[in-house]
CSV table of C-alpha atoms and ligand atoms in Angstrom, one decimal:
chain,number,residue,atom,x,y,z
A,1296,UNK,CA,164.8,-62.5,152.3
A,1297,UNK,CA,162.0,-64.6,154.5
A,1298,UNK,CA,161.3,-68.0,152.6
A,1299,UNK,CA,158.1,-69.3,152.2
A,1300,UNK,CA,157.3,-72.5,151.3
A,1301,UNK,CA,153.7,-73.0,148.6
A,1302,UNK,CA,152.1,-76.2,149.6
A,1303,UNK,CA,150.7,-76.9,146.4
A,1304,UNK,CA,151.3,-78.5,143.2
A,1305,UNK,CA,148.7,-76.4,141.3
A,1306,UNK,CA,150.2,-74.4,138.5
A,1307,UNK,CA,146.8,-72.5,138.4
A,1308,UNK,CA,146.9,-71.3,142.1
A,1309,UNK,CA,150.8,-71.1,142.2
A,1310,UNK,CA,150.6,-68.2,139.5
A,1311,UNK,CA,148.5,-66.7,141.0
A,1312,UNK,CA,149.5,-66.1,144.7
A,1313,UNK,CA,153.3,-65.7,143.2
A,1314,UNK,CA,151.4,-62.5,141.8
A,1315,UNK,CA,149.9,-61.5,144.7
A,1316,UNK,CA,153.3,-61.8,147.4
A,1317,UNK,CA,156.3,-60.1,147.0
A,1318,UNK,CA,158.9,-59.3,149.7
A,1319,UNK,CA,159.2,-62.9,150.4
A,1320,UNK,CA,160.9,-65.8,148.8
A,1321,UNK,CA,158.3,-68.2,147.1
A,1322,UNK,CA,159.2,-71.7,147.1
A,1323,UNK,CA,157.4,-74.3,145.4
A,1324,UNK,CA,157.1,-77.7,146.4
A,1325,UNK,CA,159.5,-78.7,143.7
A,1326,UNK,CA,161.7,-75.7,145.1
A,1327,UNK,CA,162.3,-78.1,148.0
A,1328,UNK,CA,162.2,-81.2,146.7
A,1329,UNK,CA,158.7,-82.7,147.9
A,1330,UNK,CA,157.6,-85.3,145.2
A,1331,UNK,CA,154.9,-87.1,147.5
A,1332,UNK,CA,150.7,-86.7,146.4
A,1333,UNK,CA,149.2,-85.1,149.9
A,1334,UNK,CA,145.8,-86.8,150.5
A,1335,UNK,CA,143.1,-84.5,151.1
A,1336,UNK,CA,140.8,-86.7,153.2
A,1337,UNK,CA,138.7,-84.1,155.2
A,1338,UNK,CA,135.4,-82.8,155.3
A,1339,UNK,CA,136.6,-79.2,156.0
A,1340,UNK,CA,139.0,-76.6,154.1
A,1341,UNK,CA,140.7,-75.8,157.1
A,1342,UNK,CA,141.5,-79.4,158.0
A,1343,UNK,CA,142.5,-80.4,154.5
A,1344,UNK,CA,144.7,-77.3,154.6
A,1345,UNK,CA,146.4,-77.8,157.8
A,1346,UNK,CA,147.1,-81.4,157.3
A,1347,UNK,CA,149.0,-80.6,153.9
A,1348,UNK,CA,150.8,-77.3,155.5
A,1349,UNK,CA,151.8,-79.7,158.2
A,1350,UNK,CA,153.2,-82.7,156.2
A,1351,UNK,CA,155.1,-79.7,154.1
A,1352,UNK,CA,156.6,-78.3,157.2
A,1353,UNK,CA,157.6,-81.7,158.7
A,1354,UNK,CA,159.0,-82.1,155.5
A,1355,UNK,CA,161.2,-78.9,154.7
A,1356,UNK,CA,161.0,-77.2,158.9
A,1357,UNK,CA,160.6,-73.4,156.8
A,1358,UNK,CA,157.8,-71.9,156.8
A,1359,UNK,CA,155.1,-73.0,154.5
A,1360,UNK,CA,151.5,-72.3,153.5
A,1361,UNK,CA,148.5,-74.7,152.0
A,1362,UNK,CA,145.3,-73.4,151.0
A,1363,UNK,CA,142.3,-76.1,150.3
A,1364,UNK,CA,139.7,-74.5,148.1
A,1365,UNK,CA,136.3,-75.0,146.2
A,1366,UNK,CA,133.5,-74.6,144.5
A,1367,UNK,CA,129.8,-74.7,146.8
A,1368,UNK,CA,126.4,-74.8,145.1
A,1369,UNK,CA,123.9,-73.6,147.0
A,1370,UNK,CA,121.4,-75.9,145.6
A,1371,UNK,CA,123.4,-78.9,145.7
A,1372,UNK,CA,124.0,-77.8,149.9
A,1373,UNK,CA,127.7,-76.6,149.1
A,1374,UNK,CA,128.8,-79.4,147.0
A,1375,UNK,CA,131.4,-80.3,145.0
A,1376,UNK,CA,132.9,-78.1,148.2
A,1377,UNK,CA,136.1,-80.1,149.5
A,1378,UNK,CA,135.8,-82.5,146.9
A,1379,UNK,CA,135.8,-79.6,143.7
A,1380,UNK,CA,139.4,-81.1,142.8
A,1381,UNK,CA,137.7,-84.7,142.0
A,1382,UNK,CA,133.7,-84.6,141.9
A,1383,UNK,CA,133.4,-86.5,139.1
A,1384,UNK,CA,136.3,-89.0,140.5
A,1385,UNK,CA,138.7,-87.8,138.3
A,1386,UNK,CA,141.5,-85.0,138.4
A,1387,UNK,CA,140.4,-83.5,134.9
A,1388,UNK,CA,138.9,-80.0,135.2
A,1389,UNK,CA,136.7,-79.8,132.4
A,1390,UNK,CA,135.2,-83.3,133.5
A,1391,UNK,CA,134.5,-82.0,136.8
A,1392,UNK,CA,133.3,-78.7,135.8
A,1393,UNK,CA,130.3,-80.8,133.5
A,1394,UNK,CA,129.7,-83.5,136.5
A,1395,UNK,CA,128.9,-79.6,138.1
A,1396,UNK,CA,126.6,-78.7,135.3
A,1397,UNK,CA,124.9,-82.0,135.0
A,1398,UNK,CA,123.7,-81.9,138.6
A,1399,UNK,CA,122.5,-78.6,138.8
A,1400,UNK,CA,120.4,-79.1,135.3
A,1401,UNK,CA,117.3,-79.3,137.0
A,1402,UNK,CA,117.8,-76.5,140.1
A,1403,UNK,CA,116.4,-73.1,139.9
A,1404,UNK,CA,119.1,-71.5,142.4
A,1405,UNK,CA,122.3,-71.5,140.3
A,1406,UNK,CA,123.5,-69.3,143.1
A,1407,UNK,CA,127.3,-70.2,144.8
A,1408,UNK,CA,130.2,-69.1,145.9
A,1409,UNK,CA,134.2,-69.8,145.8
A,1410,UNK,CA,136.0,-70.7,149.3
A,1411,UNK,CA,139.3,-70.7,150.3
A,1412,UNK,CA,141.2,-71.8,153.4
A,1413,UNK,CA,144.9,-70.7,154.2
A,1414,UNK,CA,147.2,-72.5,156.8
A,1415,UNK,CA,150.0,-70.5,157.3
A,1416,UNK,CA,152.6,-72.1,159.5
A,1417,UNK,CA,155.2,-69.4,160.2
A,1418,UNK,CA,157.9,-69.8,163.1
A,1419,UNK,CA,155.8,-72.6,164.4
A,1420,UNK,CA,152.4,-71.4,165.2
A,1421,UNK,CA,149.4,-72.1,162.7
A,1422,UNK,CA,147.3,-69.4,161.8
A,1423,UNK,CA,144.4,-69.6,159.8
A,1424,UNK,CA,142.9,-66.9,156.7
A,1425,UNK,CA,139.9,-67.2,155.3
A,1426,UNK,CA,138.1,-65.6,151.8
A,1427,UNK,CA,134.9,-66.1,150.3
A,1428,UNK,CA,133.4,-65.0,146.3
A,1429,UNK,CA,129.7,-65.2,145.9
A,1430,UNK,CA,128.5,-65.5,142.5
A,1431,UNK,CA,126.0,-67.8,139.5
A,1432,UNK,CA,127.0,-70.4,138.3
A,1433,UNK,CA,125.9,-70.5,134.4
A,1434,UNK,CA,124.4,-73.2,132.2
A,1435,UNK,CA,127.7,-73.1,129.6
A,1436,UNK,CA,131.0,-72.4,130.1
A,1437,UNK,CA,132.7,-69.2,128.6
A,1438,UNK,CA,136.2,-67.5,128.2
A,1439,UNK,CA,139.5,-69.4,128.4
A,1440,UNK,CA,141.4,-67.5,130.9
A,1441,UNK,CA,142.0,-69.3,134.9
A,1442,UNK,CA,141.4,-72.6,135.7
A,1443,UNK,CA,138.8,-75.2,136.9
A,1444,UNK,CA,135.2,-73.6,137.0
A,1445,UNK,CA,136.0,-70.0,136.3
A,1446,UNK,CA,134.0,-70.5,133.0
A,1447,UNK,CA,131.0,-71.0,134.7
A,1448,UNK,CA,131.6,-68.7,137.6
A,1449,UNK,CA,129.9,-65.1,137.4
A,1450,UNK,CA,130.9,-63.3,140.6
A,1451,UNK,CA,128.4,-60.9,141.8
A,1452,UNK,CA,128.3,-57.4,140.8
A,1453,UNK,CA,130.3,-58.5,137.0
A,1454,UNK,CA,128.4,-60.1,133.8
A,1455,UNK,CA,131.8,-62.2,132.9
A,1456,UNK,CA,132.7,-65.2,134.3
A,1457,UNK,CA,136.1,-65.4,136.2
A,1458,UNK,CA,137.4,-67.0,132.8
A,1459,UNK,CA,136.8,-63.8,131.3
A,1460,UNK,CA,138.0,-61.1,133.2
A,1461,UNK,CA,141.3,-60.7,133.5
A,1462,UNK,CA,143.5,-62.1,136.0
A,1463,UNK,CA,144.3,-58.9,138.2
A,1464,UNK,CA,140.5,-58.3,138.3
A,1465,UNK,CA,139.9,-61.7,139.3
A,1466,UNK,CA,142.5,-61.6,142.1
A,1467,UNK,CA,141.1,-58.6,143.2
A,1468,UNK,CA,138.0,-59.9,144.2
A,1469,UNK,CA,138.4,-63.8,144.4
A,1470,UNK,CA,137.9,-66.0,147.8
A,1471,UNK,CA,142.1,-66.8,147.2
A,1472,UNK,CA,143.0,-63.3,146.7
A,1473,UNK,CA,140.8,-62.2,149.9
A,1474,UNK,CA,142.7,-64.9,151.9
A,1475,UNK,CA,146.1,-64.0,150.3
A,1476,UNK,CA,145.8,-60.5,151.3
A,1477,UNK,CA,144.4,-61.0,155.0
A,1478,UNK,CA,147.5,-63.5,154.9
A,1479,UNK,CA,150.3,-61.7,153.2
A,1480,UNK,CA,149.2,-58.2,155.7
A,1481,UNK,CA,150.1,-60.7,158.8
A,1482,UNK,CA,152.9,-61.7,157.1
A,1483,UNK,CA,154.1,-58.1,156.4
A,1484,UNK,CA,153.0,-57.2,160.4
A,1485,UNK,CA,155.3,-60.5,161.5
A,1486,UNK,CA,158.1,-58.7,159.2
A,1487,UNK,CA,157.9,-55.2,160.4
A,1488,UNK,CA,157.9,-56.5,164.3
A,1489,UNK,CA,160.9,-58.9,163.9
A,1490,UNK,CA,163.0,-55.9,162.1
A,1491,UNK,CA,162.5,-53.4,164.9
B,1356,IMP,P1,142.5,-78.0,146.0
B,1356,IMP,O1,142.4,-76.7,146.8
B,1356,IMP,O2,143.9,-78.2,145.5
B,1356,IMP,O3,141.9,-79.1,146.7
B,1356,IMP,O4,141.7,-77.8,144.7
B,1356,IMP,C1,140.6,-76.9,144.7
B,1356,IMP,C2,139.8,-77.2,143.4
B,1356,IMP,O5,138.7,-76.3,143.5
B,1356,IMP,C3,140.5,-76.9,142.1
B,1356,IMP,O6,141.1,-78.0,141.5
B,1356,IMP,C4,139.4,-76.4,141.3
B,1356,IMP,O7,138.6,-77.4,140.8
B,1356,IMP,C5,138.5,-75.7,142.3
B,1356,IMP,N1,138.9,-74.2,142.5
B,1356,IMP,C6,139.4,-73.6,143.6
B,1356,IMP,N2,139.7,-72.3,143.3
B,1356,IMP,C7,139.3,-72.1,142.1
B,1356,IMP,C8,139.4,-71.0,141.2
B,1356,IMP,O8,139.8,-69.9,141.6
B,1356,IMP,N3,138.9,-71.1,140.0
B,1356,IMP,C9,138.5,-72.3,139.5
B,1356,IMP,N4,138.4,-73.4,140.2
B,1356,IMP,C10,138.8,-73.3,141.5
């Protein structure tokens, strides 16, 4: 089976992408023994994503993917954005999802949306996948499922936050399951050409 190397650390995003591949070997970055923190020290998702799918791939030579994700406000002109991770300087989730709150106290649009970037790097060419989630961001968090600022992300069209709904729901219509599928169906494509 085709290896695949998960640029990522983030239990949260690990599960669920190992949920959404199959036919390929997943390998974390433990998997391979990568211990080293990857700076993200870009403006962009794509170029945070290719820098860490490239150190990876320096690293290991398999093929890897890195996503770089976040959070945009609409009001706050798409911040926390590439720095969603750390906004309020820290690494702690539920401190960053109230530095989100506390700034958009005072703004009429709560509107926003989820982004995602995946680098692929597969038999040494990059490719590039990309999956957006519009939704409200709400004034308290709810629900206990996901990670980061699911409890205060209501994607359009629902009335729960990403926190409530379950997790096949979620990755069904969220900016890294869009991104995972457009990725995974090239993948698949890459397969089916190489076996005949
Ligand atoms: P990075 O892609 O590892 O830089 O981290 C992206 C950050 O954006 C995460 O640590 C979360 O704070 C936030 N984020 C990205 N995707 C999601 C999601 O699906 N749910 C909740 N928070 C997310």
């Amino acid at each position: 089976m085709k290896e695949l190397v998960v640029a990522s650390n983030n239990q949260g995003k690990i599960r669920e992408i190992k949920q959404m591949i199959d036919g390929i070997s997943l390998l974390s970055l433990n998997d391979i023994g990568f211990t080293d923190d990857i700076d993200e020290p870009f403006q962009t998702f794509e170029e945070n994503a290719l820098a860490k799918a490239g150190t990876v791939h320096q690293f290991c030579n398999k093929n890897v993917f890195a996503d770089d994700s976040g959070i945009c406000a609409n009001a706050l002109h798409g911040a926390p954005g590439v720095n969603s991770a750390h906004y309020n300087g820290s690494r702690d989730d539920a401190a960053n999802l109230q530095q989100l709150l506390a700034d958009l106290t005072d703004k009429v649009d709560r509107s926003g949306y989820y982004k995602a970037v995946m680098c692929l790097i597969w038999d040494d060419e990059t490719y590039f996948f990309e999956g957006v989630c519009e939704g409200q961001i709400i004034k308290e968090p709810i629900g206990e499922g996901g990670f980061g600022y699911d409890p205060i992300f209501i994607p359009n069209g629902y009335d729960k936050t990403f926190a409530e709904l379950p997790p096949d729901v979620k990755n069904e219509i969220s900016h890294r399951g869009k991104a995972v599928r457009k990725m995974v169906a090239f993948i698949k494509e890459r397969l089916e050409t190489e076996a005949s």
